[in-house]
CSV table of C-alpha atoms in Angstrom, one decimal:
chain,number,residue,atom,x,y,z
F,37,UNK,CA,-30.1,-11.2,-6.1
F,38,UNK,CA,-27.9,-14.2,-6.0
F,39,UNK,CA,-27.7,-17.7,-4.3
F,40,UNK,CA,-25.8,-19.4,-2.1
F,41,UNK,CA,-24.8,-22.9,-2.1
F,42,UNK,CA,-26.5,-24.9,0.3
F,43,UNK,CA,-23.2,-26.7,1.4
F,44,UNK,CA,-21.2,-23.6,1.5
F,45,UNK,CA,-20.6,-22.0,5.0
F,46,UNK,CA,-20.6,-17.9,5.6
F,47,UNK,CA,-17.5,-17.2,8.6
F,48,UNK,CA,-19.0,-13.8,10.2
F,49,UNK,CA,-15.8,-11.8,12.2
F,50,UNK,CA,-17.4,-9.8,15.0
F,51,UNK,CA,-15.1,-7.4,15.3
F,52,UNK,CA,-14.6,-4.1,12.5
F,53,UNK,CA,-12.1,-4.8,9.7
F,54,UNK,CA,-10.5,-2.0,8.2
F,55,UNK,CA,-11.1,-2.9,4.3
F,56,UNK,CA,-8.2,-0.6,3.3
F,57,UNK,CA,-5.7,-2.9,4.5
F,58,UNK,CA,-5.8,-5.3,1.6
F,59,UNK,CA,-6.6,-9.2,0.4
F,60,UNK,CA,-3.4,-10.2,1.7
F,61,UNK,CA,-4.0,-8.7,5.2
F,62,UNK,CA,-7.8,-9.9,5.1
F,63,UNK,CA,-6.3,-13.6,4.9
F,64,UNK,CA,-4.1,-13.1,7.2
F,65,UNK,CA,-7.2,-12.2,9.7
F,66,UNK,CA,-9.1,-15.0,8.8
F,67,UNK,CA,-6.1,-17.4,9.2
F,68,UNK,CA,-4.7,-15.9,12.6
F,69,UNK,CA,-8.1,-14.6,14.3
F,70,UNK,CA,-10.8,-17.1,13.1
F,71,UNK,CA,-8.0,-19.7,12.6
F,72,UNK,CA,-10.0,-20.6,9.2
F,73,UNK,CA,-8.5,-21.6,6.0
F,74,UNK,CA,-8.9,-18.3,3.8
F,75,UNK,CA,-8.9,-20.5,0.3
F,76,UNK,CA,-11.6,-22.8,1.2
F,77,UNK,CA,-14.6,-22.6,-0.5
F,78,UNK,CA,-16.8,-20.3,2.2
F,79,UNK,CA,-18.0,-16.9,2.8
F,80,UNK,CA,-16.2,-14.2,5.0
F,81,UNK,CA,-17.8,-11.2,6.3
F,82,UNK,CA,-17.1,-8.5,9.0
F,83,UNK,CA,-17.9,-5.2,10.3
F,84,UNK,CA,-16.3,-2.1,7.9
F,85,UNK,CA,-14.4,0.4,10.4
F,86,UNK,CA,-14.9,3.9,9.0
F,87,UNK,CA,-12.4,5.6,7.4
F,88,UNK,CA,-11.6,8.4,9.4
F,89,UNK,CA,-9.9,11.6,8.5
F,90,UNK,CA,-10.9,11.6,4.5
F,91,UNK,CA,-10.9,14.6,2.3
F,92,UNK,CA,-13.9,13.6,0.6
């Protein structure tokens, strides 16, 4: 378990994110989408698309 501080905010996207795409693409959908600043201090979460088509 872990803590949050109380000053820090949590972003949540609404719509999937597809995880495989990278940090760089991930900042680019906070900055573009949720017109956010990716390097300030928060937290930014999402829905994880699933991969499809795997040979798991």
């Amino acid at each position: 378990m872990f803590r949050l501080a109380s000053d820090l905010r949590v972003y949540l996207h609404r719509e999937p994110i597809d995880f495989r795409a990278g940090i760089n693409s991930l900042a680019i959908v906070v900055e573009q989408s949720m017109g956010l600043d990716p390097f300030q201090r928060a937290v930014f979460a999402s829905a994880i698309v699933a991969a499809t088509g795997s040979s798991c």
